[in-house]
Short mmCIF file of C-alpha atoms in Angstrom, two decimals:
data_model
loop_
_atom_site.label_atom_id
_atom_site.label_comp_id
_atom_site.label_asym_id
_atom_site.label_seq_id
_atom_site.Cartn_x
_atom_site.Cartn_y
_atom_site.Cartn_z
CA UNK U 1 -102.99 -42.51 -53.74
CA UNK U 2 -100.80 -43.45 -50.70
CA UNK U 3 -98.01 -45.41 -50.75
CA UNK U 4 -99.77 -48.43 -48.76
CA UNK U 5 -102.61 -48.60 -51.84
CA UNK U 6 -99.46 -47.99 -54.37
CA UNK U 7 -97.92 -51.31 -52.93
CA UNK U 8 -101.13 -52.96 -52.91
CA UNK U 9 -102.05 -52.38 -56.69
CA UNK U 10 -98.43 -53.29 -57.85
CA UNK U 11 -99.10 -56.52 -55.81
CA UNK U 12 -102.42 -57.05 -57.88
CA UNK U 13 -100.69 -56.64 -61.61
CA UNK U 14 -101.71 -59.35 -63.90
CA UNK U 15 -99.00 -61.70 -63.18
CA UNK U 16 -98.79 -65.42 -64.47
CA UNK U 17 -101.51 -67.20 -63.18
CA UNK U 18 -101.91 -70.40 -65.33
CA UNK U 19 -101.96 -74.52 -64.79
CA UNK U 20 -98.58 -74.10 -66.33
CA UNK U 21 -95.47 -72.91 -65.48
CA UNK U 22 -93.97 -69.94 -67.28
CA UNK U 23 -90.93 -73.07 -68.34
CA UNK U 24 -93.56 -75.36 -69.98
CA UNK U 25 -94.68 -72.75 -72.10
CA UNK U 26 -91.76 -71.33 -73.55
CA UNK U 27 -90.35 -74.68 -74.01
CA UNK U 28 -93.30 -75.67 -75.74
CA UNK U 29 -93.84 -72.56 -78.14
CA UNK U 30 -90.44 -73.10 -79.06
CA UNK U 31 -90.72 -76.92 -80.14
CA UNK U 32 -94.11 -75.84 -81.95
CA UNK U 33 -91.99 -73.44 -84.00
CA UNK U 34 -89.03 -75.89 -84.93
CA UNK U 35 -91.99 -78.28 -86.17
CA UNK U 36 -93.51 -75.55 -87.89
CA UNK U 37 -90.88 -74.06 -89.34
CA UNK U 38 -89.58 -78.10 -90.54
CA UNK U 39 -93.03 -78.75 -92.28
CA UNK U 40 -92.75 -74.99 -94.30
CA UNK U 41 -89.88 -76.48 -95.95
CA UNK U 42 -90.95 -79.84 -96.27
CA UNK U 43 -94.64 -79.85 -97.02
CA UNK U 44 -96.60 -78.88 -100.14
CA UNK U 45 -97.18 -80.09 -103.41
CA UNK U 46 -94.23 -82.39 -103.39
CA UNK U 47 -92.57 -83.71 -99.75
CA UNK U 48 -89.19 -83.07 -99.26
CA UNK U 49 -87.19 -85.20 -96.61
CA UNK U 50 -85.51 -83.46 -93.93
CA UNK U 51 -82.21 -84.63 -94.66
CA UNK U 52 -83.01 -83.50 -98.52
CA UNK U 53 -83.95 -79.91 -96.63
CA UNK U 54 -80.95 -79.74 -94.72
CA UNK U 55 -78.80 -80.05 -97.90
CA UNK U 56 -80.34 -77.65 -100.08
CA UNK U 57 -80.26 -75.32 -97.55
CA UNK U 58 -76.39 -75.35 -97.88
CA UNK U 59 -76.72 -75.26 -101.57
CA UNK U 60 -76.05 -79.09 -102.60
CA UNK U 61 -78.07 -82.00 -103.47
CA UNK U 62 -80.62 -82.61 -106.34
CA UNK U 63 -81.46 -79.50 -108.37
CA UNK U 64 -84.82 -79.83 -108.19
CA UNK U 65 -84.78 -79.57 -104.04
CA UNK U 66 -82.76 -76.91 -104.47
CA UNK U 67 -85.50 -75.22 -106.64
CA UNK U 68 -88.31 -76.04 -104.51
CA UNK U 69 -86.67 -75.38 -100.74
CA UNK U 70 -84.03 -72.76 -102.12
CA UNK U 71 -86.42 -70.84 -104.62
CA UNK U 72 -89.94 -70.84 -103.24
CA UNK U 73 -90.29 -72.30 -99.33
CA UNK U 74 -87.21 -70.33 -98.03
CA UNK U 75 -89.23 -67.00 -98.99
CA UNK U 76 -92.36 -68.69 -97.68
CA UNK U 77 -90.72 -69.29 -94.04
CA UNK U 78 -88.94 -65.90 -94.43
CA UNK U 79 -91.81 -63.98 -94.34
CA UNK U 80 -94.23 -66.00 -92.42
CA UNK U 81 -91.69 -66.07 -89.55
CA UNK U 82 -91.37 -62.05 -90.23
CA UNK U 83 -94.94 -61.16 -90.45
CA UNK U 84 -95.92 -63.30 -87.66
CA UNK U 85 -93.18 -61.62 -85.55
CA UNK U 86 -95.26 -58.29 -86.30
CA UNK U 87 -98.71 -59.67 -86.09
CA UNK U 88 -98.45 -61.67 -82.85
CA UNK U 89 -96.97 -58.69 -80.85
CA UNK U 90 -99.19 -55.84 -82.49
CA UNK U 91 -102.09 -58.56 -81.66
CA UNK U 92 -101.28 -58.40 -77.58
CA UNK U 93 -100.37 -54.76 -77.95
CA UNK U 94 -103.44 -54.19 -79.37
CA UNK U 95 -105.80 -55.94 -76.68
CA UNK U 96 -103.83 -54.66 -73.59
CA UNK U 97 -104.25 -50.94 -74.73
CA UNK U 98 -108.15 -51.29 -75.64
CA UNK U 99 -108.27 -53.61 -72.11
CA UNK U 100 -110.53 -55.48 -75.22
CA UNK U 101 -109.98 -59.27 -75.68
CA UNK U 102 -110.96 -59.74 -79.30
CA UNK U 103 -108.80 -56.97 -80.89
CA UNK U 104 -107.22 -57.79 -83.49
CA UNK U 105 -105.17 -55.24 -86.05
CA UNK U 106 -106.82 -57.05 -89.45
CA UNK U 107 -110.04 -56.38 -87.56
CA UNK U 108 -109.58 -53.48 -85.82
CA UNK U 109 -108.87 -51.76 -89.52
CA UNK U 110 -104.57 -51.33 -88.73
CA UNK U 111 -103.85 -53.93 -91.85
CA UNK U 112 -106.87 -52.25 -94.21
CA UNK U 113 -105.31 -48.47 -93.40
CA UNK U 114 -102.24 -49.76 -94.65
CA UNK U 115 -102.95 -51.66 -97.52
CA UNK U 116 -105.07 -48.57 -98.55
CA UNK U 117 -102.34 -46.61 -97.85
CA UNK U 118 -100.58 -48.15 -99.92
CA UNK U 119 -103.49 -48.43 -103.19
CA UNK U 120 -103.83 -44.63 -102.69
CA UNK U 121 -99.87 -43.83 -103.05
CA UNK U 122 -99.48 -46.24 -105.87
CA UNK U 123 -102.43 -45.20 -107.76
CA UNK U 124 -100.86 -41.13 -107.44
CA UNK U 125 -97.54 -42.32 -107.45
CA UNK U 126 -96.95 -45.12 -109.91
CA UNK U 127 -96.07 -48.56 -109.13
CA UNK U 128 -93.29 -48.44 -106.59
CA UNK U 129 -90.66 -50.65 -105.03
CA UNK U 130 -90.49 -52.17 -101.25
CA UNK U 131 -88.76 -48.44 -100.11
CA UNK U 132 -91.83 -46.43 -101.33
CA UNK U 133 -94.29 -49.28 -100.36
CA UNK U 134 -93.30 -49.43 -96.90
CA UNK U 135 -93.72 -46.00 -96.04
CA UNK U 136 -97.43 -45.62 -98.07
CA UNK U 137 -98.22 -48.61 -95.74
CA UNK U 138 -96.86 -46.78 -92.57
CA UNK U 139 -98.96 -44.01 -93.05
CA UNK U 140 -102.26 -46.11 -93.88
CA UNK U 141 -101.50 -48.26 -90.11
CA UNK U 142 -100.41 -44.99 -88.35
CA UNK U 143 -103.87 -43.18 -89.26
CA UNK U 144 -105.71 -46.44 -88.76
CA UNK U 145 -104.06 -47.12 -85.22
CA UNK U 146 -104.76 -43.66 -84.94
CA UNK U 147 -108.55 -43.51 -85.31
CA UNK U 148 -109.14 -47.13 -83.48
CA UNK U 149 -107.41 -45.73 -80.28
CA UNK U 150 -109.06 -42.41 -80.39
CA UNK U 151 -112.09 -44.13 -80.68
CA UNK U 152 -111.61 -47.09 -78.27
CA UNK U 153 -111.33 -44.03 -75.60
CA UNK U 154 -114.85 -42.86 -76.86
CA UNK U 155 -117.90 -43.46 -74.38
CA UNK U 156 -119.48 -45.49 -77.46
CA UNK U 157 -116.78 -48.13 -76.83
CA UNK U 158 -114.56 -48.22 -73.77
CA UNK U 159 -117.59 -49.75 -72.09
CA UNK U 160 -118.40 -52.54 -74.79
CA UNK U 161 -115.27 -54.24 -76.35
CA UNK U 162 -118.10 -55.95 -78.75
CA UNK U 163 -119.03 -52.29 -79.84
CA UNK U 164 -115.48 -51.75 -81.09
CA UNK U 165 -114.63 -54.66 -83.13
CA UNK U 166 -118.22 -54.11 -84.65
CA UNK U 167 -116.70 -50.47 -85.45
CA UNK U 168 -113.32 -51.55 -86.26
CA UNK U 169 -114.86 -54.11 -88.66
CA UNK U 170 -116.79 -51.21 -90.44
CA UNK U 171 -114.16 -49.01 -90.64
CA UNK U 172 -111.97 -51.83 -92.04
CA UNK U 173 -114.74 -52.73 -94.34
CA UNK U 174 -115.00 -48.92 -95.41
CA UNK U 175 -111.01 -49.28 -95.82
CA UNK U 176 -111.18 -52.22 -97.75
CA UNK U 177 -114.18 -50.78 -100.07
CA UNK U 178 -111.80 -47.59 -100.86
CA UNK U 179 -109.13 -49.86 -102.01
CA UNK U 180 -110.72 -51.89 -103.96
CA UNK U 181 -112.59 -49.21 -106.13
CA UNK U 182 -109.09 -47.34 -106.77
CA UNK U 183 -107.75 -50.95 -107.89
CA UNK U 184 -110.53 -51.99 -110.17
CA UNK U 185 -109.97 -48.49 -112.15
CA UNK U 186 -106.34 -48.67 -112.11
CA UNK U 187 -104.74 -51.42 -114.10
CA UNK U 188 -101.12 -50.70 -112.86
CA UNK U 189 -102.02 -50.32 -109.60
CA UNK U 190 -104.10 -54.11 -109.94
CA UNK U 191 -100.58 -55.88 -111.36
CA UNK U 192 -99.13 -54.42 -108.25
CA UNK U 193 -101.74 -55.10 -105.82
CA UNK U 194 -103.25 -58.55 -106.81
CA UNK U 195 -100.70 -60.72 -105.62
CA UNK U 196 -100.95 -59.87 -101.81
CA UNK U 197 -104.37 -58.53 -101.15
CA UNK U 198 -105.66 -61.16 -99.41
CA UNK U 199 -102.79 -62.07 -97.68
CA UNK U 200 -99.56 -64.20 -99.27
CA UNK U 201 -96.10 -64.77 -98.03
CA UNK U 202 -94.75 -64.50 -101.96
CA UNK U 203 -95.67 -61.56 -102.80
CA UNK U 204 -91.91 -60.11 -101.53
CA UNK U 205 -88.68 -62.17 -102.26
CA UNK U 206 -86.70 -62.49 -99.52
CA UNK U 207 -83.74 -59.99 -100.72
CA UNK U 208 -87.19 -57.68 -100.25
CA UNK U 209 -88.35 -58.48 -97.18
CA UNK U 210 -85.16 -58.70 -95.39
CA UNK U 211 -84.73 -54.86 -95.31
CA UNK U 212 -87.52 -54.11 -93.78
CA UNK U 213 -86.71 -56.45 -90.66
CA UNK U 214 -85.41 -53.33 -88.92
CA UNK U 215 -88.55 -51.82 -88.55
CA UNK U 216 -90.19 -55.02 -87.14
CA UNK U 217 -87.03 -55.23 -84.84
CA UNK U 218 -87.61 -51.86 -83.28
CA UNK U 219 -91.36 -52.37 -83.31
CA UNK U 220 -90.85 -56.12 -81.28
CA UNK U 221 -88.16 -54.14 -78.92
CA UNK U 222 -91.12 -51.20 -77.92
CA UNK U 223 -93.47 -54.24 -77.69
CA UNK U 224 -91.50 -55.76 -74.90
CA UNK U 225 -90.11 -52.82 -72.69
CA UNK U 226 -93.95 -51.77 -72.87
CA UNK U 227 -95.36 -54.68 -71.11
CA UNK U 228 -94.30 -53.93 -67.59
CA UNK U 229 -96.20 -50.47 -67.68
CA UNK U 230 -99.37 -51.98 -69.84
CA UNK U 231 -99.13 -54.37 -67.08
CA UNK U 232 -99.76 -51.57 -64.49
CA UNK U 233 -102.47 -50.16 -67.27
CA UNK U 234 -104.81 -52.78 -66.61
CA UNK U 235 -105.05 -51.71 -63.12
CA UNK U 236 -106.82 -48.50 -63.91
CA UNK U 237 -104.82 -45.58 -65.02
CA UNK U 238 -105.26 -44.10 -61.61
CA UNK U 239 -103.48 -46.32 -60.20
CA UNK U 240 -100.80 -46.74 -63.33
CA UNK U 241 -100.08 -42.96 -62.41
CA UNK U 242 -99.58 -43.72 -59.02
CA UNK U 243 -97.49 -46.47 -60.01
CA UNK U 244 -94.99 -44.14 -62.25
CA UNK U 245 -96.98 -44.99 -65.35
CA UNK U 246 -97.62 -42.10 -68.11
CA UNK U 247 -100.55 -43.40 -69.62
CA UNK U 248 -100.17 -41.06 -72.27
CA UNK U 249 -97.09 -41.69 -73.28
CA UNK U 250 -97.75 -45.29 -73.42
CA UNK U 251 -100.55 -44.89 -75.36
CA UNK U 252 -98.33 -42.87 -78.04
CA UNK U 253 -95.61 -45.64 -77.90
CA UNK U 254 -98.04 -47.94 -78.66
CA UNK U 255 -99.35 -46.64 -81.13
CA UNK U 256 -95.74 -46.50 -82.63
CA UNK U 257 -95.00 -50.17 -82.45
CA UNK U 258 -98.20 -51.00 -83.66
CA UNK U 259 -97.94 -49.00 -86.56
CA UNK U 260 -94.45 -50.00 -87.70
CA UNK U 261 -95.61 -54.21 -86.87
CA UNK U 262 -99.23 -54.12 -88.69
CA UNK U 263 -97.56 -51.19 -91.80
CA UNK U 264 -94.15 -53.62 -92.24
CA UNK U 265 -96.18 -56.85 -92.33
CA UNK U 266 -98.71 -55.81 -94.61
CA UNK U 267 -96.43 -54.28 -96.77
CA UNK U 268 -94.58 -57.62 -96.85
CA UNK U 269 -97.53 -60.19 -97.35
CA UNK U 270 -100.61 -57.88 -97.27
CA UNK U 271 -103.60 -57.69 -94.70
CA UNK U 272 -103.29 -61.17 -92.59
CA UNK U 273 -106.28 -61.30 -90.39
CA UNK U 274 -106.77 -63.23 -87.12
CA UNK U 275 -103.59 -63.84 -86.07
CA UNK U 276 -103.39 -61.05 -83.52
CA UNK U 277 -106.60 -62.31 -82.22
CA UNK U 278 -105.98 -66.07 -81.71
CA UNK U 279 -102.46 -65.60 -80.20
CA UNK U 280 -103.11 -63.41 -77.48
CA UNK U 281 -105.79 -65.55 -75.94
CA UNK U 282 -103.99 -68.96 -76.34
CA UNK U 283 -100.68 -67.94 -74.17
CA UNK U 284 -102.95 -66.18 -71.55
CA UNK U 285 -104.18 -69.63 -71.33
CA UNK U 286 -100.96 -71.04 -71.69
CA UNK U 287 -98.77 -68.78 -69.07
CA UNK U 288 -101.44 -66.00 -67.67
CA UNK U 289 -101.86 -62.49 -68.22
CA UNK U 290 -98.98 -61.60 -67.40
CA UNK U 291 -97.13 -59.28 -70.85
CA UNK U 292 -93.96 -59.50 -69.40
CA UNK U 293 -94.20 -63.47 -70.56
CA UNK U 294 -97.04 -63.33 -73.20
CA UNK U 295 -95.49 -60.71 -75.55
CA UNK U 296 -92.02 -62.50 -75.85
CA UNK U 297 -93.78 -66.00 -76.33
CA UNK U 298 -95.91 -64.12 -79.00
CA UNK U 299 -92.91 -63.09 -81.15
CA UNK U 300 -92.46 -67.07 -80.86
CA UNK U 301 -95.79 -68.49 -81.31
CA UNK U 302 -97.33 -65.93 -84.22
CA UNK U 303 -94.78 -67.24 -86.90
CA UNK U 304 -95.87 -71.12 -85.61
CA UNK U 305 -99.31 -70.05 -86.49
CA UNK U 306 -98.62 -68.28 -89.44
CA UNK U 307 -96.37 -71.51 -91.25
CA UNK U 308 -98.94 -73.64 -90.01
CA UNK U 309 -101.32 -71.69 -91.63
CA UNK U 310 -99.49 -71.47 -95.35
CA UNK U 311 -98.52 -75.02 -94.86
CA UNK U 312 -101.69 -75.95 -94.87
CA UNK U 313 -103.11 -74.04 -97.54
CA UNK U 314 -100.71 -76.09 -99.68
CA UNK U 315 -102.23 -78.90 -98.36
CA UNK U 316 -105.94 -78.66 -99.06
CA UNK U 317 -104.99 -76.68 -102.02
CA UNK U 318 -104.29 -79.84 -104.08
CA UNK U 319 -102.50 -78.45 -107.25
CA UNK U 320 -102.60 -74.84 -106.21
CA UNK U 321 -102.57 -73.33 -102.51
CA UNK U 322 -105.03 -71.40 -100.89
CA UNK U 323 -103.68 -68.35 -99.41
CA UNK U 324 -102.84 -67.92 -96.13
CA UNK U 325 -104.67 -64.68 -95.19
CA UNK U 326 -107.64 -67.14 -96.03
CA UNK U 327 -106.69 -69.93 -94.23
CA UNK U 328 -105.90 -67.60 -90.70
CA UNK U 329 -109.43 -66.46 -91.79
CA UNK U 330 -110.98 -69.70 -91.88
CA UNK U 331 -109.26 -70.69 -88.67
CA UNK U 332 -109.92 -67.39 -86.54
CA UNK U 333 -113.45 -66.84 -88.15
CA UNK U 334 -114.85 -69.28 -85.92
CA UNK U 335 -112.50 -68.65 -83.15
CA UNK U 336 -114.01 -65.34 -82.85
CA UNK U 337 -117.72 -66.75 -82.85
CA UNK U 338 -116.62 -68.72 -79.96
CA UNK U 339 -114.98 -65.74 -78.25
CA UNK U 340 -118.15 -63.56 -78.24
CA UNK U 341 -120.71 -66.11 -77.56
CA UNK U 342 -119.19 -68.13 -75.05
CA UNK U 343 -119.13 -68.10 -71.36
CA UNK U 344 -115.54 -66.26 -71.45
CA UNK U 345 -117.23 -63.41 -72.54
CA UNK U 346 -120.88 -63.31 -71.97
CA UNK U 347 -119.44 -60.19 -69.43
CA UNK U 348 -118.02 -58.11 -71.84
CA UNK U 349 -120.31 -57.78 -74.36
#
């Protein structure tokens, strides 16, 4: 390719192209988060006052605060604002590589690979802590990731990004069939497992989950230098090449981050669907295509969703909660529907 056509594809990256300006949406993500994250501590079965909040969170005022916001809703926000980190940026991730605008890592089998990953170990290994957890849930999302990018690349699905969620879904379902027959004939392994299999943010305390931060941090940090070359990738990898892109060693660092986002998350709060789906597609409405603005404001907006999400399973869960892998469900379910009938992408499918 000559320099002239090198300058020319550069010029047509995806770049912001939106009614907004790339201000209005980080601004806004970021008040959307505060509010969020202010109704995880406040909300549920009994409303706490902000002020009431503020002091518990310092360790003083009534006891019973203290129990509720100290005990139970700091973990809560912990790990929603954790996971979601993981889940928003392996969500965009996941759709620029596949060039495939409904991908999603609890559909696409990444969260399913690791929670088998980490049925499988337990039910060879015995019941393990957070160290040996994390890494049987590592290797479950890297050979998931693994088998969804080999196969995006197939001539069954790089044309038809319907064709691979329909394949991701049945290779997640296959997944999900595998761990459920180990757990229903291993007792330890359904003490261990039951708490977070459809997705919760208690299932880890926070002295836990904080550990395993690092490996979201270094995920997040691959996320972001990688959106200037997936940037190029949409162009064609042609022109990516001609650009200074290795496509291949993208693809591979990908794959990485994606593994260390989907395997930490899950082996924090278990598969969480959905969330890597709806994301995505809201801040390329938001601030345009452009990754170098949409995978920061992910790391941002994911954890809004997520808290909404759990706060609102309190909600409608009256006494109890409903969990909040089946709240994203019930909120990206439909979302999806809407994705593959509708006019946005009557082309694609």
């Amino acid at each position: 390719m000559s320099s002239h056509t090198a300058i020319v594809a550069r010029r047509r990256a995806p770049v912001s192209a939106s009614r907004f300006p790339a201000w209005f949406g980080i601004i806004l993500v970021s008040v959307v988060l505060a509010i969020s994250l202010a109704l995880s501590l406040a909300v549920g079965a009994r409303f706490v006052p902000i002020d009431e909040v503020v002091l518990s969170l310092f360790g003083t005022g009534d006891q019973n605060v203290l129990n509720i916001v100290g005990e139970l809703r700091v973990t809560r926000t912990v790990n929603a604002v954790i996971c979601g980190v993981a889940l928003g940026a392996a969500g965009v991730l996941m759709q620029a590589l596949t060039r495939n605008p409904i991908a999603d890592p609890g559909m696409l089998g990444v969260s399913a690979g690791a929670s088998f990953g980490v049925v499988a170990g337990m039910s060879v290994l015995g019941a393990l802590g957070v160290d040996g957890t994390i890494w049987l849930a590592l290797a479950g999302a890297a050979l998931a990731s693994a088998v969804i990018f080999w196969f995006s690349g197939t001539r069954f699905a790089s044309g038809s990004p319907v064709r691979l969620i329909l394949a991701g879904v049945a290779f997640s379902a296959i997944l999900a069939g595998a761990a459920q027959a180990i757990v229903l004939t291993d007792e330890t392994v359904l003490d261990a497992f039951r708490f977070w299999r459809v997705g919760s943010l208690t299932a880890r305390p926070v002295e836990e989950a904080l550990p395993l931060v690092g490996f979201i941090v270094v995920g997040a940090a691959l996320a972001l230098l990688l959106g200037p070359a997936l940037n190029l990738m949409a162009l064609g990898d042609d022109s990516a090449i001609a650009l200074g892109v290795k496509p291949g060693v993208v693809r591979a660092l990908v794959l990485v981050a994606v593994t260390l986002l989907c395997g930490t998350a899950t082996a924090i709060a278990g598969p969480i669907a959905f969330v890597g789906l709806v994301i995505p597609h809201l801040l390329r409405r938001l601030v345009g295509p452009d990754l170098r603005l949409v995978l920061p404001l992910s790391l941002l907006a994911a954890p809004a969703m997520l808290l909404l999400a759990d706060t609102l399973g309190r909600v409608i869960g009256g006494g109890g909660e409903v969990q909040v892998g089946i709240v994203t469900a019930l909120i990206g379910g439909p979302l999806l529907i809407a994705f593959v009938v509708g006019k946005r992408t009557a082309g694609i499918s």
